[in-house]
Amino acid sequence: MTFGKGCHLHLIDGSAFIFRAYHALPPLTRKSDGLPIGAVSGFCNMLQRYVEGNHGGDVTHVAVIFDKGSHTFRNDLYDQYKANREAMPEDLRPQIPLTRQATEAFNIACKEMEGYEADDIIATLAVQAREAGGRVTIISSDKDLMQLVGNGVEMFDAMKNRSIDRDGVIEKFGVGPERVVDVQALAGDSVDNVPGAPGIGIKTAALLINEYGSLEDLLDRAEEIKQPKRRQTLIEKRDQIELSKKLVQLDCETPLEFTLDDLEVREPDPERLMEFLAKMEFRTLTKRISEKLGVEAPAIPEKTPDTAEEGAPTAEALPFDGEAYECIREIDALTPWIDRIRERGYVAVDTETTGLNEMIAELVGVSLCIDPGKACYIPLTHKDGDADDLFGSDALAEGQIPLEEALAALKPVLEDPSILKIGQNIKYDFKILKRYGIAVSPIDDTMLMSYAMHGGEHGHGMDTLSERYLGHTPIPIKPLLGSGKSAITFDKVKIDDATPYAAEDADVTLRLWQLFKPQLHRAKVTTVYETLERPLVPVLAQMEMHGVKVDREVLSRMSNAFAQKMAGLEAEIHELAGESFNVGSPAQLGEILFDKMSLPGGKKGKTGKYSTPADVLEDLATEHDLPRRVLDWRQLSKLKSTYTDALQTHINPDTGRVHTSYSITGANTGRLASTDPNLQNIPVRSEEGRRIREAFVAEPGNVLVSLDYSQIELRILAHIAQIPALKQAFSDGLDIHAMTASEMFDVPLDEMTPDIRRQAKAINFGVIYGISGFGLARNLRIPRAEAQGFIDRYFERFPGIRAYMDDTVGFAKEHGYVQTLFGRRIHTTEINAKGPTAGFAKRAAINAPIQGTAADVIRRAMVRMPTAIAELPARMLLQVHDELLFEVAEDAVDSLIDAARDVMEGAADPAVKLDVNLVVDAGQGANWAEAH
DNA sequence: CTAGAGCGCTCG
DNA sequence: GTACGAGCGCTCTAGC
């Protein structure tokens, strides 16, 4: 078929495919000889998905285009072109020719030309196809190709699964495709080492091009530019800019040795394809494609154990098979497992228990896995599952190794410093086993690995990770346990049903570990994982198990007092409303306020119900007595239900203490999250609420000591955004909010009023949150224009802030993540979204490095703390983001404060040299209210 | 009866 | 339509 009108050409950027495949997969090797083939495997998977995805589509011609050789005409123009490219990884080099073979095996045209980049060939073909009247889709996300978009040519980003049209190009470059090279010539490209105009980025470049029409006009009329620096750059660097344009301009006249007609879509040749896939030993892919094509899959020899690297991930995933797992019912069957673990040096471990509360749950069984697909389950305390038999249900089921005997066999392995124990959320298993006298160490945690690499991209639970990275949905627990009232605990599950479920968890964990472990350093987060995530596990486990003493009597008395006051308020509210209704129902309250009483300001939410938040009621309080009563009632209701009542239910009957659980991966920024109960939101701001903290007490002869970082986020902002005035103020020990107010409103410090300071404080916080006029206006209850005026003035006085915000958002857009000073990466998946989401994402991106760096700092302090206070009669109990709470013997308070303060104030050292000091305030008392 | 969404409030 | 990051108790409704 001759290429012409109605034809549709797909051009696949092969080199981009290869690099993506290489970085997405672990270093897989061919079983028979250890040849690296990870990238080839990923490449073939992408090609197969491409072929399947286009089945029945209108594509008539297709080609995969590759780079060839490293020297191109661009190097003749500029010898530094792509000079700072990193060398190709050693294990990728031998895979390059194999990807050509793969393309040919799929019977897709495979094109390259010595001395030309793939981009030039793509450009030439696209132009030819367009001139012939056809349509073109370029499958790539390379921004250098965006200059080709338009007039029937579009791009498709296979990664994000979205096409890029003219509007997409304008979004990226601020100009249409025809002016993309002009913008690139100005902005340069650090990856390809294109110099561009120093100090001009994409945004400024787009602005200039849009104003002057084209690069040539801009350079000719450079004298007219107002900004002196910019004018000088454009005049002085004219040659460099013109050279840059030649470097980024794609060559649409590459002398091709083939025509469009040669690219016609061809049916795959099953025999040839199968032969190639079998040669690569891709078992799963061979099977899948053979089924698709309806041909027989060729046999692939099994692996020869002596050549396969020990423990190396295999190229093709072994299917999950619940039948294949071993159930260990006697000690003689356990011994060989223990021997194999000793030989191997690592093992994936998972515990099954009677509940989710590690301080109460009892051990039911243990799973182990050292090779994918080969896992075992050791049932220990399963009961006879006959629910009708009231006596039998408490008896241990037959065929289980006695608990003590099994633990005695496992303990030496689990505590052996030369054997790595791998878990998914291993803090849970660590705590359970600790209660049975086993101190698990050393450890690795796949959940934490995922968090370090993919924080912000998705959750890190086992089901999510397994589906996403292993393509396997683990057996759900629901059918085994049931739900609601009729739910049973795991010890009541039949051992035969428990085995595939439990062993699979260990299997999944092991496979995730094999996948993640080598990826950590490629993702450049090994240090983050090893210094900020993993070491926290034993530290938090210890804190959680120790718990904090809570005085039930104090809570109980307060609860009764609250109940009485609430009853009184409720009667008054009903009286004022003229009818009885549920004060706790915003919907009912809304109808009373806005319909019955016709008060102003009634807004309805998405469910069509009135919304009655506190600030609205606050406004209404000037018009009527009822809203104030409701506000008072709500405060009491909150205190009673969430704190005085619910907290009591969390007091552990054995310890008399409350044991929270910290989630290391709970917050995207690196902060911890506290659950069951949340001890990070115990009231403190209101006088009545603060009294809840009187119930958090020290044991007799001890006191509670609280140490908290003073203004840590603002200090970090001063450092990151390099604000001289802020840094100076901190170094002088000034009241930072008063200083801000003085600077902004031209009020001398000795004439400062509380109100002016309050406004400055709100602005300081606003900056950390990614300030907006709307948000500040709402917070300060002032007109939006006035709030905007404040912000403008702030940016004027502290110009570094604006630059920090712009730079951070720019970085997020380019890389898809932002970073803390310690290298933690927080992914910003929505940063390129449109509409209101864009605003959210930008503010989150601005806030994340600040909040995240503060979180890293206190994590570092916590990791060092146990050693620092080991000799003292003291325990670290709680973390509340910028505060650590300790319980310490009365006579050791001063030593504890000295030691802990040293650790906290020096927590950034030596990894990061901050331009500001970290300052820690300390307090002490018989209870948390006094200590804070 | 149970699960989940929405609201509102607590903290740093 | 908006400040950043979290968790939890209550009400209400949809669906078993």
CSV table of C-alpha atoms in Angstrom, one decimal, chain A residues 3-5 9 123-136 150-153 252-253 260:
chain,number,residue,atom,x,y,z
A,3,PHE,CA,1.5,5.9,1.8
A,4,GLY,CA,-0.9,8.7,1.2
A,5,LYS,CA,-4.1,10.2,2.3
A,9,LEU,CA,2.0,6.3,10.7
A,123,ALA,CA,11.3,14.3,12.1
A,124,THR,CA,12.1,13.4,8.5
A,125,LEU,CA,9.5,10.7,8.4
A,126,ALA,CA,6.9,12.8,10.1
A,127,VAL,CA,7.4,15.6,7.5
A,128,GLN,CA,7.3,13.2,4.6
A,129,ALA,CA,4.1,11.5,5.9
A,130,ARG,CA,2.4,14.9,6.5
A,131,GLU,CA,3.3,16.1,3.0
A,132,ALA,CA,1.8,12.8,1.6
A,133,GLY,CA,-1.4,13.7,3.4
A,134,GLY,CA,-1.2,11.1,6.1
A,135,ARG,CA,-1.5,11.3,9.9
A,136,VAL,CA,1.4,10.7,12.3
A,150,GLY,CA,0.5,20.0,14.6
A,151,ASN,CA,-1.0,19.6,11.1
A,152,GLY,CA,-1.8,15.9,11.6
A,153,VAL,CA,1.2,15.1,13.8
A,252,CYS,CA,13.9,17.0,8.5
A,253,GLU,CA,16.0,16.1,5.5
A,260,LEU,CA,7.4,5.3,4.0
